[in-house]
mmCIF file of C-alpha atoms in Angstrom:
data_model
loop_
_atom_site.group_PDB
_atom_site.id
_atom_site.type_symbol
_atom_site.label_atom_id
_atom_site.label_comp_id
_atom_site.label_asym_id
_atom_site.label_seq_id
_atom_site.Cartn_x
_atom_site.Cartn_y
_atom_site.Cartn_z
ATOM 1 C CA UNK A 1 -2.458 8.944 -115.526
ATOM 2 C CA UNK A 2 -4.026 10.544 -112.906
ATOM 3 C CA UNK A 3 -4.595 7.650 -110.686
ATOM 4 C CA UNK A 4 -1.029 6.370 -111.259
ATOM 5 C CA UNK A 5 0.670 10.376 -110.180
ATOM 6 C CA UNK A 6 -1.320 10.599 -106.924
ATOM 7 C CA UNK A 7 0.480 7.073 -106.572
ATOM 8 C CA UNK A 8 3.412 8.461 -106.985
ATOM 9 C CA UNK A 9 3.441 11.281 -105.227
ATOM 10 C CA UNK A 10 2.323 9.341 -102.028
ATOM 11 C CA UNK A 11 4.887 6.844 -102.624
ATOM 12 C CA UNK A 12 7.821 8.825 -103.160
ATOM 13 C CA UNK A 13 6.860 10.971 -99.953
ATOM 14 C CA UNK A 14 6.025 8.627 -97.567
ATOM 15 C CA UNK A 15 7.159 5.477 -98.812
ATOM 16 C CA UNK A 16 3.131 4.094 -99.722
ATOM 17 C CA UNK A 17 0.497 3.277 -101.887
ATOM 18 C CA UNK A 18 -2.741 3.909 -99.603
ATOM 19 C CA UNK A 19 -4.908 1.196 -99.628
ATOM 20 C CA UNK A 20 -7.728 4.114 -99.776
ATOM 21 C CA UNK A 21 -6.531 4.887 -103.543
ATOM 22 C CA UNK A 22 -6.113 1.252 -104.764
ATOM 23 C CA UNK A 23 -9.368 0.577 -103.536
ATOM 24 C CA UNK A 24 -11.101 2.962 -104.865
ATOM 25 C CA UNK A 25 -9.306 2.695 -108.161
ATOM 26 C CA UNK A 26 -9.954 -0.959 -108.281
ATOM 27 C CA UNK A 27 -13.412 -0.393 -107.812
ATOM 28 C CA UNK A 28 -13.828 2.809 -110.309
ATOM 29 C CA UNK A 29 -12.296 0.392 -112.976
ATOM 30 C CA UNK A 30 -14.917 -2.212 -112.412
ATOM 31 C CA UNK A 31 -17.829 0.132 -112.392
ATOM 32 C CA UNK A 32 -16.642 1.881 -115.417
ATOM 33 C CA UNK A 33 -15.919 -0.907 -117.259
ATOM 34 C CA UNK A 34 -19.418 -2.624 -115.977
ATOM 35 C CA UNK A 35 -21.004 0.552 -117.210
ATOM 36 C CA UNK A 36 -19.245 1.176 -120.371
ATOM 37 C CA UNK A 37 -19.453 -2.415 -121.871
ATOM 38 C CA UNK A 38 -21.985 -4.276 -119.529
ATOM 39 C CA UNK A 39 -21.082 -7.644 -118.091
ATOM 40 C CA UNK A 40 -17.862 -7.975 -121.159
ATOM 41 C CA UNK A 41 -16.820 -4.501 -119.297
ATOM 42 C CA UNK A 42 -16.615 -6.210 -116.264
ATOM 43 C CA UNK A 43 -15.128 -9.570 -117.734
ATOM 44 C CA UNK A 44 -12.534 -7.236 -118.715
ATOM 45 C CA UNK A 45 -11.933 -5.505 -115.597
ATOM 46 C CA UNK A 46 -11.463 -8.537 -113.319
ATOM 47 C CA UNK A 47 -9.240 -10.223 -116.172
ATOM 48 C CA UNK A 48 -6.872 -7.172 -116.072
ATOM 49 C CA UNK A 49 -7.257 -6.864 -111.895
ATOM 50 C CA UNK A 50 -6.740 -10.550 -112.264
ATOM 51 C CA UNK A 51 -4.004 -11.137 -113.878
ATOM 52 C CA UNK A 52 -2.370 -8.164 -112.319
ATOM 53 C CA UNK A 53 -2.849 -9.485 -109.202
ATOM 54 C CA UNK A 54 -0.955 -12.877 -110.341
ATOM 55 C CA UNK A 55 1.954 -11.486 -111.823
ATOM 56 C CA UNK A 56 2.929 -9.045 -108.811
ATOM 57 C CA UNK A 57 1.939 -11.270 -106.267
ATOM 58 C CA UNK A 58 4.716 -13.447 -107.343
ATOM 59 C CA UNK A 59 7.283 -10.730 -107.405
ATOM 60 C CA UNK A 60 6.020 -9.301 -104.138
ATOM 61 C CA UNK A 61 6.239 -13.279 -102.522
ATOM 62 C CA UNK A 62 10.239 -13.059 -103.274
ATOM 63 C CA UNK A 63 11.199 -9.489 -102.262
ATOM 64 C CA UNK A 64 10.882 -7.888 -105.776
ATOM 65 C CA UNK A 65 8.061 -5.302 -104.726
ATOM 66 C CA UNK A 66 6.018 -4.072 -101.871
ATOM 67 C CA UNK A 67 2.323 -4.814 -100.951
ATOM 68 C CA UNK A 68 1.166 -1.598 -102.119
ATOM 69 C CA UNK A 69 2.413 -1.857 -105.596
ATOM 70 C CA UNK A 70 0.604 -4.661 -106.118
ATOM 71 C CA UNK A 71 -2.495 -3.427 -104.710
ATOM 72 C CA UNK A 72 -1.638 -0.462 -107.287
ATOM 73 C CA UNK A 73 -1.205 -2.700 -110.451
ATOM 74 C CA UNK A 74 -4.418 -4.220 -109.725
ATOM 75 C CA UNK A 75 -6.108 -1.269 -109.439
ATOM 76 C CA UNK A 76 -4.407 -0.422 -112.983
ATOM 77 C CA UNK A 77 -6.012 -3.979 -114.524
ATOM 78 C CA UNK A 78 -8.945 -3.129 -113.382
ATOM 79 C CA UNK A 79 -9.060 0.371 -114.988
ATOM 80 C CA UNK A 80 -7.059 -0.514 -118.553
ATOM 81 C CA UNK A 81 -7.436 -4.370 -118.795
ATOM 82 C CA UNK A 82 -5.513 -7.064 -119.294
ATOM 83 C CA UNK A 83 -2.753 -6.159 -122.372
ATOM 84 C CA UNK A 84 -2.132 -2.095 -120.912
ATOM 85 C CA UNK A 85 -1.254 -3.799 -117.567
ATOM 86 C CA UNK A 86 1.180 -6.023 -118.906
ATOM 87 C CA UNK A 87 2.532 -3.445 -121.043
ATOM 88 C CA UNK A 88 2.545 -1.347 -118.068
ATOM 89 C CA UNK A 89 4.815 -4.157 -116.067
ATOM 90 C CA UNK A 90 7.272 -4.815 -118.943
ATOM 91 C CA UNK A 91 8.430 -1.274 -119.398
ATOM 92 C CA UNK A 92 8.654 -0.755 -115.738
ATOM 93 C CA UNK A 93 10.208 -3.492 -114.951
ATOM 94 C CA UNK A 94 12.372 -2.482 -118.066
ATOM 95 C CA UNK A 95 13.075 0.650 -116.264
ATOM 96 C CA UNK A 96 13.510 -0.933 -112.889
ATOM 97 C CA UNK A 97 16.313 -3.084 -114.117
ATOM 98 C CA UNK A 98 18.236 0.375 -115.665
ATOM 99 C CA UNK A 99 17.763 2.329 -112.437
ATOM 100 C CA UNK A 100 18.989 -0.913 -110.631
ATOM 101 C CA UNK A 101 21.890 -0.985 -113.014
ATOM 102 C CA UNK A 102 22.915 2.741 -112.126
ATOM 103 C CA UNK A 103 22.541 2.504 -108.926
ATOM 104 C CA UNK A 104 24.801 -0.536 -108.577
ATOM 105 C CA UNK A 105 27.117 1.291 -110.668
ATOM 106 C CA UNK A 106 26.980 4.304 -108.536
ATOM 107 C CA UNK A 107 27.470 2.411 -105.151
ATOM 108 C CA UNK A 108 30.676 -0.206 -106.781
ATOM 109 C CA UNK A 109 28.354 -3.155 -106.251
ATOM 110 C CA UNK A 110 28.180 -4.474 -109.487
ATOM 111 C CA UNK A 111 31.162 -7.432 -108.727
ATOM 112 C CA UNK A 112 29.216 -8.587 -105.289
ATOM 113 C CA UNK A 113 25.202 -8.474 -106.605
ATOM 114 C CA UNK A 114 26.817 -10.762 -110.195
ATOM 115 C CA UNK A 115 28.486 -12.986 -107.656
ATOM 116 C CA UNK A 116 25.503 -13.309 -105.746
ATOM 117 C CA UNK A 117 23.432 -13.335 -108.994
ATOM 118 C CA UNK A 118 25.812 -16.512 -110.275
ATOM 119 C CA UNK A 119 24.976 -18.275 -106.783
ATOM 120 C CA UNK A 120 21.019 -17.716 -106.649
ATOM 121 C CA UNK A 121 20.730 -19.304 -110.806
ATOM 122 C CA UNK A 122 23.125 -22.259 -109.477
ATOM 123 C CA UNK A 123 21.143 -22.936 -106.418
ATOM 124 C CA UNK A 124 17.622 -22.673 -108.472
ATOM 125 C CA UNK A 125 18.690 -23.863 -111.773
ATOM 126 C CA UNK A 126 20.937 -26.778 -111.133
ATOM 127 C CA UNK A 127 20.394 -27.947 -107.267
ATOM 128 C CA UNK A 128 16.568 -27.044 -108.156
ATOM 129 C CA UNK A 129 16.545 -25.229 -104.340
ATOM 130 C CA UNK A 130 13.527 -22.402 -104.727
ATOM 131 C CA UNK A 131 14.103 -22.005 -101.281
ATOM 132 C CA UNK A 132 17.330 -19.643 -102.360
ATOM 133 C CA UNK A 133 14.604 -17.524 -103.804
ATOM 134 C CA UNK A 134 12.764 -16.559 -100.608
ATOM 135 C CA UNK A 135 16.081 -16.388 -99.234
ATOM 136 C CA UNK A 136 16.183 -13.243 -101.528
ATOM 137 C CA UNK A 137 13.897 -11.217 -99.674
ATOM 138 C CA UNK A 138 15.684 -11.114 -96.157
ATOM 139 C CA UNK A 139 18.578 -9.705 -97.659
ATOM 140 C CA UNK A 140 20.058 -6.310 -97.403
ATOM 141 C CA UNK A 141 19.218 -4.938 -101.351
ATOM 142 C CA UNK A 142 19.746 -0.991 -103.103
ATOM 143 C CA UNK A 143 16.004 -0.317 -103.413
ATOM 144 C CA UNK A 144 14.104 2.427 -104.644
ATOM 145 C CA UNK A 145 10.454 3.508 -105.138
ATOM 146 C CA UNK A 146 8.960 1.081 -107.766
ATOM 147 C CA UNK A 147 6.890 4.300 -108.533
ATOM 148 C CA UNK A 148 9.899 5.867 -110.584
ATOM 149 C CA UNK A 149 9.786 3.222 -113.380
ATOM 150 C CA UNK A 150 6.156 2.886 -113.330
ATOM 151 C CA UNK A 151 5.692 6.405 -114.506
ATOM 152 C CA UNK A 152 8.021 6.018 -117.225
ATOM 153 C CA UNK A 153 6.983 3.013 -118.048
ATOM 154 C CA UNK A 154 3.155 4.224 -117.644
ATOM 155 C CA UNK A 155 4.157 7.349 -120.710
ATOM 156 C CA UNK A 156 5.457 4.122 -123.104
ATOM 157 C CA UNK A 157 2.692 1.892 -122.702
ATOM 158 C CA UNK A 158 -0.046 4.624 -123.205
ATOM 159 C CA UNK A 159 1.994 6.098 -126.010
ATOM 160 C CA UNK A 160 2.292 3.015 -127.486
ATOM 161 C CA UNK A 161 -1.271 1.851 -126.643
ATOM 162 C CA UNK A 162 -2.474 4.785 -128.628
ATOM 163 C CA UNK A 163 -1.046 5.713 -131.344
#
């Protein structure tokens, strides 16, 4: 939790993740894990970095997120494996989608981003054109610091981790 407030703080300030604190919390995760569990440890650690890496990659390659929350999510696989970084990403991106939702509702864009929404699925779902999709990321979008649902969305998953 630690880890992931520094994060925030940074990125809510000045708009990044350092690449300081993602590596060094990438590497404290493997080290830990190596030391905690041996060689399983650090199976675990690069399956969470891993498949952390995957995941946001993909949503980073079409405009979803930046570079530095990707970095940041695999810093978080490498720390709490595999199943609390996926938890992690479904609440946040949970959250994401309700602070989206306001926000659209606060600036009277909900009629143009569902029109556009309706045009992107044709294009990619009927003409099969995933060219649409990198189309995505050149255009002018309400954004926000990714940060603000991952610390929500970092109180579930541990909660529910836990108990």
């Amino acid at each position: 939790m630690i880890f992931i407030s520094v994060a925030f703080v940074t990125d809510v300030r000045k708009a990044i993740i350092p690449n300081n604190l993602t590596i060094c919390g990438a590497l404290t995760g493997l080290m830990f894990n190596l030391f905690i569990d041996g060689w399983s440890g650090l199976v675990f650690a690069v399956a969470g970095a891993g498949g952390a890496f995957i995941a946001f990659f993909l949503l980073y390659v079409i405009g979803a997120l930046g570079a530095g929350d990707v970095k940041l999510f695999t810093a978080i696989g490498a720390m709490m494996g595999v199943s609390f970084v996926f938890q992690l990403m479904l609440y946040s991106l949970l959250i994401a989608g309700i602070i989206g939702l306001l926000l659209l509702i606060m600036h009277k864009r909900m009629l143009v981003t569902g029109q556009k929404l309706v045009k992107w699925l044709f294009f990619i779902v009927i003409l099969q054109d995933m060219k649409s999709v990198m189309g995505m990321k050149h255009q002018t979008n309400i954004k926000f610091p990714f940060m603000y649902a991952v610390i929500p969305g970092a109180a579930l998953t541990w909660f529910y981790s836990f108990i």
